[in-house]
């Protein structure tokens, strides 16, 4: 779903209207469902990647908070980095690496015929990868406590207005906004439409 599509033109007002129509305690559920719907409208099979990043970093941050400073915390951070950057490399750069290696070897008549993977690049993978990593690094550095609410953390990772085009939001800025109560204000709507 593109931001300039008819689909999004219908999707956004429905989500906004539902957001202000339901009680505050359920709004995260609506936004999380809308965010996953938005993401899966590109390709549903890649939702497993965003879920994987979410689960890895949620539990890595919780474990880091319980661990004393030292080797265990560094290993947990390393596991988070490895998992997230590994997914990013596999889907964004592996095919390029294979073709570059094959071309280099071919220049020396040593081609080994690495397979062409023909992998479709998952939408927003760079944005949510670096966003989850910034969260894990913030927790590792002690700049924030880990988010205890899995649903709110999943929303932080997949929040549809910034998922595919950014910006990459720091957890210290976006997570508090996802917890805050937002009441309908017609003046803000007018200002937003004017902008």
Short mmCIF file of C-alpha atoms in Angstrom, two decimals, residues 3 38 42 123-128 131 159-169:
data_model
loop_
_atom_site.label_atom_id
_atom_site.label_comp_id
_atom_site.label_asym_id
_atom_site.label_seq_id
_atom_site.Cartn_x
_atom_site.Cartn_y
_atom_site.Cartn_z
CA UNK A 3 0.87 6.55 0.81
CA UNK A 38 -0.27 -2.00 6.17
CA UNK A 42 3.01 -5.50 0.33
CA UNK A 123 9.58 -3.25 2.46
CA UNK A 124 10.99 -1.18 5.31
CA UNK A 125 13.52 -3.79 6.45
CA UNK A 126 16.28 -1.21 6.90
CA UNK A 127 14.03 1.14 8.87
CA UNK A 128 12.69 -1.38 11.34
CA UNK A 131 14.94 1.17 14.83
CA UNK A 159 4.16 1.80 13.41
CA UNK A 160 2.81 2.29 9.90
CA UNK A 161 3.21 6.07 9.41
CA UNK A 162 7.01 5.75 9.58
CA UNK A 163 7.60 2.10 8.75
CA UNK A 164 8.54 2.33 5.09
CA UNK A 165 9.96 5.84 4.77
CA UNK A 166 11.21 6.68 8.24
CA UNK A 167 12.40 8.54 10.02
CA UNK A 168 14.07 6.06 12.35
CA UNK A 169 12.62 7.07 15.71
#
